[in-house]
């Protein structure tokens, strides 16, 4: 049954925004929206979640129906800050409360095969792929697509988890068994369980736990954050060039170091996608850029995104303010880039050094003409590989900001 679209409402400052999820994205959304006069309340199972430190919080599991209804009672509009919240709960809230994003896009982006089909239906290219339900399927798909290729679980997985790069035929069986087991473990947990209605969804391919994607030789990865309001207004932010280390985003460079024509095309594709999907709020569109200048969409995220953090200090409107504007049906803000910028993630192993560097006189920054803006997320436990914050480096030339990152020696491990 098609999802019933909520009748658009315009919510002015003073209204309360309910957030499914209490992580750093919800925290930055609440901080930005609070400056506009909105109130926030988050639902998250962690008692001291980052968002709960700056706004009221309901401490409960994401699939707790009673807690979800309490969130609906206290909020005038509900959004989500990450896509692995329970889509069944989001669907219930869409029926009983005002969720302008609905649950359909959440349902789509929680499953890679559904996501790829939706991207193709919007007329936007993705890398060739095949669904994999058995080892025989994987061998046939590898023979058809060729190696190298990337095997991924259809649900779950982030920062490199739930995937394996396959270069040789003798790697297929081990990778299949490992990822099929990861998929089974994920599905057994409440958060990883299939969303309500999945089993009967046309083309859902629930029988295929994995997907094999042809490896696209690319010169770089870029992403574009697009926004759409219930009134149909669409705007996108400048494309960011993304560099990953150990499958975790390390740097976002803006403007992306690709020709302006490719930057424009990337923004056009992102705007075409968000309109074609009839989405509300933000949509992060990650893309590969080939040596020939072709663009292939890799993944979508229906929320604020790590690669959009540069907007907090470098754009006329941040991605977090834009998301609040979109779900509240306000006119979207100007997305002009005011200064070149480089965003660098601060992981657990970088935290102490990064805080020390940004809270003392920095001769390297002064010499290079770089302004550093530190953002710390308030997570209670620092771990190697865990995102604890980020630094936005404002500069006249991104090469200067990249030189600052290199000269600190903080990101060598």
Tab-separated table of C-alpha atoms in Angstrom:
chain	number	residue	atom	x	y	z
A	1	UNK	CA	0.000	0.000	0.000
A	2	UNK	CA	1.465	3.417	-0.932
A	3	UNK	CA	2.391	5.595	2.001
A	4	UNK	CA	-0.141	8.267	2.861
A	5	UNK	CA	1.557	11.653	2.502
A	6	UNK	CA	1.253	13.977	5.461
A	7	UNK	CA	-0.490	17.268	4.746
A	8	UNK	CA	2.284	19.914	4.800
A	9	UNK	CA	2.397	22.120	7.878
A	10	UNK	CA	4.511	25.188	8.499
A	11	UNK	CA	5.951	25.160	12.005
A	12	UNK	CA	7.288	28.424	13.332
A	13	UNK	CA	9.950	28.947	16.025
A	14	UNK	CA	8.600	27.870	19.400
A	15	UNK	CA	7.474	24.502	18.034
A	16	UNK	CA	9.073	21.306	19.351
A	17	UNK	CA	11.039	19.019	17.023
A	18	UNK	CA	11.174	15.348	18.043
A	19	UNK	CA	14.290	13.468	16.943
A	20	UNK	CA	14.501	9.696	16.562
A	21	UNK	CA	18.119	9.135	17.565
A	22	UNK	CA	20.285	11.047	19.993
A	23	UNK	CA	23.742	10.971	18.429
A	24	UNK	CA	25.979	13.785	17.275
A	25	UNK	CA	23.818	14.599	14.247
A	26	UNK	CA	20.809	15.133	16.506
A	27	UNK	CA	22.975	17.212	18.849
A	28	UNK	CA	24.151	19.537	16.069
A	29	UNK	CA	20.613	19.745	14.705
A	30	UNK	CA	19.295	20.737	18.128
A	31	UNK	CA	22.029	23.323	18.652
A	32	UNK	CA	21.349	24.878	15.256
A	33	UNK	CA	17.564	24.733	15.569
A	34	UNK	CA	17.599	26.088	19.110
A	35	UNK	CA	19.335	29.215	17.820
A	36	UNK	CA	16.302	29.665	15.545
A	37	UNK	CA	13.928	29.362	18.508
A	38	UNK	CA	12.814	25.734	18.172
A	39	UNK	CA	12.666	23.275	21.070
A	40	UNK	CA	13.899	19.681	20.763
A	41	UNK	CA	13.310	16.301	22.391
A	42	UNK	CA	15.232	13.158	21.414
A	43	UNK	CA	14.560	9.427	21.752
A	44	UNK	CA	17.685	7.323	22.291
A	45	UNK	CA	18.542	4.261	24.411
A	46	UNK	CA	21.818	5.735	25.745
A	47	UNK	CA	21.227	7.667	29.004
A	48	UNK	CA	23.885	10.283	28.231
A	49	UNK	CA	23.476	10.534	24.458
A	50	UNK	CA	25.088	13.570	22.751
A	51	UNK	CA	21.739	15.099	21.784
A	52	UNK	CA	20.332	14.487	25.267
A	53	UNK	CA	23.087	16.681	26.712
A	54	UNK	CA	21.651	19.747	24.961
A	55	UNK	CA	17.914	18.916	24.887
A	56	UNK	CA	15.387	16.787	26.803
A	57	UNK	CA	15.634	13.057	26.076
A	58	UNK	CA	13.374	10.017	26.309
A	59	UNK	CA	15.629	7.076	27.234
A	60	UNK	CA	14.217	4.014	25.466
A	61	UNK	CA	14.902	1.558	22.679
A	62	UNK	CA	14.167	2.711	19.143
A	63	UNK	CA	11.508	-0.001	18.729
A	64	UNK	CA	9.721	0.911	21.992
A	65	UNK	CA	6.215	1.764	20.797
A	66	UNK	CA	5.242	3.443	24.060
A	67	UNK	CA	8.303	5.672	23.983
A	68	UNK	CA	7.654	6.537	20.347
A	69	UNK	CA	4.129	7.608	21.239
A	70	UNK	CA	5.509	9.699	24.119
A	71	UNK	CA	7.832	11.387	21.599
A	72	UNK	CA	4.812	12.071	19.375
A	73	UNK	CA	2.899	13.546	22.328
A	74	UNK	CA	5.707	15.960	23.181
A	75	UNK	CA	6.672	17.010	19.637
A	76	UNK	CA	4.951	19.048	16.927
A	77	UNK	CA	7.043	17.449	14.169
A	78	UNK	CA	9.248	14.347	14.146
A	79	UNK	CA	12.446	13.708	12.194
A	80	UNK	CA	15.283	11.174	12.433
A	81	UNK	CA	19.024	11.646	12.660
A	82	UNK	CA	20.194	8.286	11.308
A	83	UNK	CA	18.620	5.792	8.961
A	84	UNK	CA	18.804	2.637	11.084
A	85	UNK	CA	15.963	3.639	13.365
A	86	UNK	CA	13.085	1.182	13.289
A	87	UNK	CA	11.141	1.871	10.087
A	88	UNK	CA	8.061	0.223	11.591
A	89	UNK	CA	8.083	2.768	14.418
A	90	UNK	CA	8.591	5.564	11.881
A	91	UNK	CA	5.602	4.243	9.927
A	92	UNK	CA	3.474	4.172	13.092
A	93	UNK	CA	4.494	7.734	13.916
A	94	UNK	CA	3.696	8.803	10.354
A	95	UNK	CA	0.140	7.582	10.987
A	96	UNK	CA	-0.259	9.052	14.475
A	97	UNK	CA	1.889	12.185	14.330
A	98	UNK	CA	3.433	14.630	11.842
A	99	UNK	CA	6.471	13.081	10.148
A	100	UNK	CA	6.989	15.093	6.949
A	101	UNK	CA	9.779	12.746	5.816
A	102	UNK	CA	7.413	9.792	6.128
A	103	UNK	CA	8.805	6.267	6.438
A	104	UNK	CA	8.995	5.204	2.772
A	105	UNK	CA	12.439	6.695	2.114
A	106	UNK	CA	13.702	5.291	5.414
A	107	UNK	CA	12.407	1.877	4.354
A	108	UNK	CA	14.157	2.263	0.995
A	109	UNK	CA	17.552	3.428	2.232
A	110	UNK	CA	17.745	0.739	4.940
A	111	UNK	CA	18.105	-1.890	2.198
A	112	UNK	CA	20.763	-1.559	-0.513
A	113	UNK	CA	18.813	-3.422	-3.207
A	114	UNK	CA	15.723	-1.281	-2.684
A	115	UNK	CA	17.930	1.822	-2.616
A	116	UNK	CA	19.636	0.978	-5.901
A	117	UNK	CA	16.315	0.227	-7.578
A	118	UNK	CA	14.944	3.591	-6.389
A	119	UNK	CA	18.010	5.462	-7.679
A	120	UNK	CA	17.671	3.793	-11.078
A	121	UNK	CA	13.938	4.539	-11.145
A	122	UNK	CA	14.784	8.226	-10.662
A	123	UNK	CA	16.940	8.059	-13.788
A	124	UNK	CA	20.304	8.326	-12.001
A	125	UNK	CA	23.141	5.856	-12.714
A	126	UNK	CA	24.575	3.392	-10.175
A	127	UNK	CA	27.450	0.957	-10.553
A	128	UNK	CA	26.408	-2.437	-12.014
A	129	UNK	CA	25.300	-4.865	-9.276
A	130	UNK	CA	23.732	-8.279	-8.680
A	131	UNK	CA	21.791	-9.633	-5.713
A	132	UNK	CA	23.411	-12.586	-3.951
A	133	UNK	CA	21.330	-15.173	-2.081
A	134	UNK	CA	23.798	-18.079	-2.230
A	135	UNK	CA	27.431	-18.912	-2.880
A	136	UNK	CA	26.405	-20.063	-6.352
A	137	UNK	CA	24.829	-16.626	-6.950
A	138	UNK	CA	28.066	-14.967	-5.851
A	139	UNK	CA	30.206	-17.062	-8.181
A	140	UNK	CA	27.876	-16.345	-11.096
A	141	UNK	CA	27.740	-12.613	-10.291
A	142	UNK	CA	31.540	-12.414	-9.984
A	143	UNK	CA	31.937	-14.127	-13.355
A	144	UNK	CA	29.429	-11.733	-14.940
A	145	UNK	CA	30.621	-8.463	-13.364
A	146	UNK	CA	34.289	-9.396	-13.135
A	147	UNK	CA	36.724	-8.888	-10.295
A	148	UNK	CA	37.587	-6.800	-8.376
A	149	UNK	CA	34.115	-6.270	-6.924
A	150	UNK	CA	32.637	-5.309	-3.567
A	151	UNK	CA	30.371	-7.669	-1.629
A	152	UNK	CA	28.052	-5.948	0.866
A	153	UNK	CA	25.278	-6.904	3.250
A	154	UNK	CA	21.958	-5.482	2.052
A	155	UNK	CA	21.189	-4.021	5.483
A	156	UNK	CA	23.341	-2.519	8.211
A	157	UNK	CA	27.018	-1.758	7.815
A	158	UNK	CA	28.729	1.615	8.040
A	159	UNK	CA	32.298	2.931	8.113
A	160	UNK	CA	33.463	-0.116	6.154
A	161	UNK	CA	31.564	-2.735	8.196
A	162	UNK	CA	29.447	-5.305	6.388
A	163	UNK	CA	31.509	-5.357	3.201
A	164	UNK	CA	34.496	-7.025	1.568
A	165	UNK	CA	36.571	-6.174	-1.492
A	166	UNK	CA	37.018	-9.287	-3.636
A	167	UNK	CA	40.036	-9.416	-5.941
A	168	UNK	CA	40.513	-13.144	-6.480
A	169	UNK	CA	38.122	-16.029	-7.075
A	170	UNK	CA	39.457	-18.007	-4.090
A	171	UNK	CA	38.232	-15.220	-1.752
A	172	UNK	CA	34.559	-15.672	-2.656
A	173	UNK	CA	33.583	-18.495	-0.293
A	174	UNK	CA	35.158	-17.017	2.860
A	175	UNK	CA	33.696	-13.566	2.159
A	176	UNK	CA	30.243	-15.007	1.491
A	177	UNK	CA	30.183	-16.990	4.735
A	178	UNK	CA	31.505	-14.094	6.839
A	179	UNK	CA	29.089	-11.488	5.491
A	180	UNK	CA	26.101	-13.843	5.484
A	181	UNK	CA	26.819	-14.458	9.172
A	182	UNK	CA	27.090	-10.699	9.831
A	183	UNK	CA	23.777	-10.190	8.064
A	184	UNK	CA	22.134	-12.930	10.164
A	185	UNK	CA	23.488	-11.424	13.398
A	186	UNK	CA	22.236	-7.983	12.361
A	187	UNK	CA	18.782	-9.291	11.500
A	188	UNK	CA	18.550	-11.013	14.887
A	189	UNK	CA	18.968	-7.719	16.757
A	190	UNK	CA	15.960	-5.387	17.234
A	191	UNK	CA	17.571	-2.546	15.332
A	192	UNK	CA	18.635	-4.775	12.481
A	193	UNK	CA	15.330	-6.582	12.133
A	194	UNK	CA	13.430	-6.191	8.872
A	195	UNK	CA	11.094	-3.234	8.910
A	196	UNK	CA	7.357	-3.743	9.105
A	197	UNK	CA	5.943	-4.752	5.758
A	198	UNK	CA	9.279	-5.727	4.204
A	199	UNK	CA	8.401	-9.303	3.426
A	200	UNK	CA	5.494	-8.404	1.176
A	201	UNK	CA	7.086	-5.452	-0.583
A	202	UNK	CA	7.356	-5.873	-4.361
A	203	UNK	CA	10.974	-6.151	-5.449
A	204	UNK	CA	12.230	-6.061	-1.865
A	205	UNK	CA	14.468	-9.105	-2.574
A	206	UNK	CA	14.382	-10.124	1.086
A	207	UNK	CA	15.676	-13.537	0.012
A	208	UNK	CA	19.014	-11.924	-0.948
A	209	UNK	CA	21.123	-11.071	2.105
A	210	UNK	CA	24.011	-9.691	0.038
A	211	UNK	CA	24.719	-7.613	-3.035
A	212	UNK	CA	27.786	-7.674	-5.280
A	213	UNK	CA	28.791	-4.355	-6.832
A	214	UNK	CA	31.180	-4.001	-9.736
A	215	UNK	CA	34.297	-2.131	-8.632
A	216	UNK	CA	34.282	1.254	-10.371
A	217	UNK	CA	37.786	2.611	-11.071
A	218	UNK	CA	37.380	6.183	-9.836
A	219	UNK	CA	39.546	9.257	-9.560
A	220	UNK	CA	37.788	10.405	-6.407
A	221	UNK	CA	34.625	10.203	-4.318
A	222	UNK	CA	32.362	13.213	-3.882
A	223	UNK	CA	29.105	13.870	-2.100
A	224	UNK	CA	26.328	16.421	-2.353
A	225	UNK	CA	23.819	17.277	0.374
A	226	UNK	CA	20.450	18.241	-1.133
A	227	UNK	CA	17.412	19.573	0.723
A	228	UNK	CA	13.716	19.567	-0.159
A	229	UNK	CA	10.774	21.056	1.736
A	230	UNK	CA	7.147	19.812	1.712
A	231	UNK	CA	6.317	22.799	-0.533
A	232	UNK	CA	8.673	21.285	-3.153
A	233	UNK	CA	11.557	23.762	-2.919
A	234	UNK	CA	14.924	22.088	-3.629
A	235	UNK	CA	18.453	23.346	-2.950
A	236	UNK	CA	21.856	21.660	-2.813
A	237	UNK	CA	25.176	22.437	-1.170
A	238	UNK	CA	28.513	22.543	-3.011
A	239	UNK	CA	30.063	19.143	-3.698
A	240	UNK	CA	32.628	17.851	-1.205
A	241	UNK	CA	35.545	15.630	-2.196
A	242	UNK	CA	35.854	12.849	0.367
A	243	UNK	CA	38.950	10.921	1.397
A	244	UNK	CA	38.592	7.803	3.545
A	245	UNK	CA	41.151	6.054	5.739
A	246	UNK	CA	40.384	2.496	6.920
A	247	UNK	CA	36.897	2.919	5.418
A	248	UNK	CA	36.121	5.887	7.721
A	249	UNK	CA	35.731	9.402	6.338
A	250	UNK	CA	38.926	11.332	7.055
A	251	UNK	CA	38.679	14.544	5.007
A	252	UNK	CA	36.046	16.490	3.094
A	253	UNK	CA	37.524	19.088	0.726
A	254	UNK	CA	35.356	21.930	-0.575
A	255	UNK	CA	35.299	22.928	-3.363
A	256	UNK	CA	35.892	19.393	-4.619
A	257	UNK	CA	39.033	19.148	-6.752
A	258	UNK	CA	37.178	18.260	-9.940
A	259	UNK	CA	36.158	20.472	-12.890
A	260	UNK	CA	33.282	22.864	-12.245
A	261	UNK	CA	31.196	21.074	-14.865
A	262	UNK	CA	31.383	17.860	-12.818
A	263	UNK	CA	30.523	19.755	-9.638
A	264	UNK	CA	27.445	21.211	-11.338
A	265	UNK	CA	26.418	17.818	-12.726
A	266	UNK	CA	26.750	16.244	-9.258
A	267	UNK	CA	24.461	18.872	-7.753
A	268	UNK	CA	21.969	18.401	-10.578
A	269	UNK	CA	21.914	14.623	-9.978
A	270	UNK	CA	21.387	15.095	-6.232
A	271	UNK	CA	18.555	17.557	-6.838
A	272	UNK	CA	17.001	15.214	-9.418
A	273	UNK	CA	17.174	12.339	-6.928
A	274	UNK	CA	15.641	14.150	-3.971
A	275	UNK	CA	12.798	15.429	-6.162
A	276	UNK	CA	12.312	12.042	-7.843
A	277	UNK	CA	12.144	10.292	-4.477
A	278	UNK	CA	9.647	12.911	-3.225
A	279	UNK	CA	11.863	13.243	-0.158
A	280	UNK	CA	11.632	15.885	2.564
A	281	UNK	CA	14.577	17.082	4.641
A	282	UNK	CA	18.140	16.300	3.652
A	283	UNK	CA	19.474	13.643	1.306
A	284	UNK	CA	23.223	12.965	1.200
A	285	UNK	CA	24.247	11.530	-2.167
A	286	UNK	CA	27.654	9.836	-2.338
A	287	UNK	CA	29.121	9.432	-5.835
A	288	UNK	CA	32.146	8.045	-7.645
A	289	UNK	CA	33.838	10.232	-10.262
A	290	UNK	CA	35.549	8.193	-12.996
A	291	UNK	CA	38.608	9.254	-14.979
A	292	UNK	CA	36.239	10.014	-17.880
A	293	UNK	CA	34.175	12.362	-15.704
A	294	UNK	CA	31.198	10.008	-15.322
A	295	UNK	CA	29.257	9.969	-12.059
A	296	UNK	CA	27.867	6.858	-10.366
A	297	UNK	CA	25.805	7.093	-7.184
A	298	UNK	CA	27.217	4.846	-4.465
A	299	UNK	CA	24.952	5.389	-1.450
A	300	UNK	CA	22.227	7.622	-0.044
A	301	UNK	CA	21.570	8.855	3.482
A	302	UNK	CA	18.229	10.583	4.254
A	303	UNK	CA	19.651	12.843	6.982
A	304	UNK	CA	22.496	15.223	7.793
A	305	UNK	CA	25.812	13.644	6.833
A	306	UNK	CA	29.421	13.647	8.012
A	307	UNK	CA	30.574	15.038	4.659
A	308	UNK	CA	28.278	18.042	5.128
A	309	UNK	CA	29.808	19.213	8.402
A	310	UNK	CA	31.881	21.815	6.547
A	311	UNK	CA	28.640	23.772	6.014
A	312	UNK	CA	28.544	24.654	9.735
A	313	UNK	CA	31.301	27.241	9.304
A	314	UNK	CA	31.817	27.642	5.543
A	315	UNK	CA	28.303	28.219	4.153
A	316	UNK	CA	25.613	30.848	4.553
A	317	UNK	CA	23.352	28.103	5.958
A	318	UNK	CA	24.499	24.915	7.696
A	319	UNK	CA	23.124	21.513	6.732
A	320	UNK	CA	21.552	21.283	10.202
A	321	UNK	CA	19.704	24.581	9.915
A	322	UNK	CA	18.627	23.558	6.413
A	323	UNK	CA	17.217	20.277	7.693
A	324	UNK	CA	15.191	22.082	10.368
A	325	UNK	CA	13.983	24.585	7.772
A	326	UNK	CA	12.951	21.755	5.450
A	327	UNK	CA	11.005	19.624	7.945
A	328	UNK	CA	9.332	22.764	9.344
A	329	UNK	CA	8.389	23.876	5.798
A	330	UNK	CA	10.238	27.196	5.989
A	331	UNK	CA	11.898	28.719	2.916
A	332	UNK	CA	15.241	26.968	2.433
A	333	UNK	CA	18.381	28.918	3.302
A	334	UNK	CA	21.077	30.132	0.930
A	335	UNK	CA	23.696	27.420	0.289
A	336	UNK	CA	26.485	29.691	-0.966
A	337	UNK	CA	30.029	28.664	-0.034
A	338	UNK	CA	31.552	31.646	1.770
A	339	UNK	CA	35.081	30.265	2.015
A	340	UNK	CA	37.009	27.180	0.886
A	341	UNK	CA	37.141	24.609	3.665
A	342	UNK	CA	38.488	21.233	4.697
A	343	UNK	CA	36.684	19.133	7.307
A	344	UNK	CA	38.839	16.607	9.170
A	345	UNK	CA	37.289	13.994	11.449
A	346	UNK	CA	38.564	13.647	15.010
A	347	UNK	CA	38.554	9.972	16.012
A	348	UNK	CA	39.242	8.640	19.483
A	349	UNK	CA	42.969	8.340	18.880
A	350	UNK	CA	43.123	11.981	17.718
A	351	UNK	CA	40.961	13.559	20.416
A	352	UNK	CA	43.511	14.701	22.985
A	353	UNK	CA	45.925	16.092	20.412
A	354	UNK	CA	43.206	17.837	18.397
A	355	UNK	CA	41.726	19.537	21.464
A	356	UNK	CA	45.189	20.613	22.585
A	357	UNK	CA	46.031	21.990	19.155
A	358	UNK	CA	42.775	23.948	18.809
A	359	UNK	CA	42.772	25.394	22.326
A	360	UNK	CA	46.290	26.851	22.262
A	361	UNK	CA	48.288	29.208	20.050
A	362	UNK	CA	48.801	27.518	16.694
A	363	UNK	CA	51.783	28.875	14.799
A	364	UNK	CA	51.199	26.537	11.834
A	365	UNK	CA	47.625	27.795	11.391
A	366	UNK	CA	48.752	31.418	11.651
A	367	UNK	CA	51.527	30.883	9.123
A	368	UNK	CA	49.255	29.090	6.647
A	369	UNK	CA	46.341	31.504	7.074
A	370	UNK	CA	44.047	28.719	8.293
A	371	UNK	CA	41.230	29.218	10.828
A	372	UNK	CA	40.359	26.069	12.793
A	373	UNK	CA	36.845	25.560	14.201
A	374	UNK	CA	36.612	22.656	16.662
A	375	UNK	CA	33.370	20.708	17.161
A	376	UNK	CA	33.254	18.043	19.911
A	377	UNK	CA	30.277	15.674	20.167
A	378	UNK	CA	30.137	14.961	23.913
A	379	UNK	CA	30.404	11.167	23.650
A	380	UNK	CA	31.133	9.600	27.034
A	381	UNK	CA	33.711	7.041	25.861
A	382	UNK	CA	36.587	7.682	23.498
A	383	UNK	CA	37.649	4.687	21.374
A	384	UNK	CA	40.075	4.206	18.526
A	385	UNK	CA	38.150	4.639	15.273
A	386	UNK	CA	35.123	6.254	16.954
A	387	UNK	CA	34.043	9.676	15.695
A	388	UNK	CA	34.447	12.059	18.625
A	389	UNK	CA	34.301	15.371	16.773
A	390	UNK	CA	35.569	17.230	13.734
A	391	UNK	CA	37.525	20.345	12.826
A	392	UNK	CA	36.479	22.704	10.056
A	393	UNK	CA	39.499	24.437	8.537
A	394	UNK	CA	38.626	27.703	6.806
A	395	UNK	CA	41.184	28.894	4.288
A	396	UNK	CA	41.875	30.796	1.092
A	397	UNK	CA	43.196	27.652	-0.585
A	398	UNK	CA	42.364	24.093	0.477
A	399	UNK	CA	46.002	23.154	-0.099
A	400	UNK	CA	46.872	25.268	2.960
A	401	UNK	CA	44.329	23.443	5.119
A	402	UNK	CA	45.611	20.067	3.898
A	403	UNK	CA	49.140	21.191	4.750
A	404	UNK	CA	47.953	22.021	8.297
A	405	UNK	CA	46.489	18.503	8.678
A	406	UNK	CA	49.769	16.985	7.485
A	407	UNK	CA	51.991	19.156	9.663
A	408	UNK	CA	50.131	18.431	12.905
A	409	UNK	CA	51.133	14.733	12.630
A	410	UNK	CA	47.909	13.930	14.521
A	411	UNK	CA	46.311	11.924	11.727
A	412	UNK	CA	49.185	9.568	10.980
A	413	UNK	CA	47.624	6.778	13.040
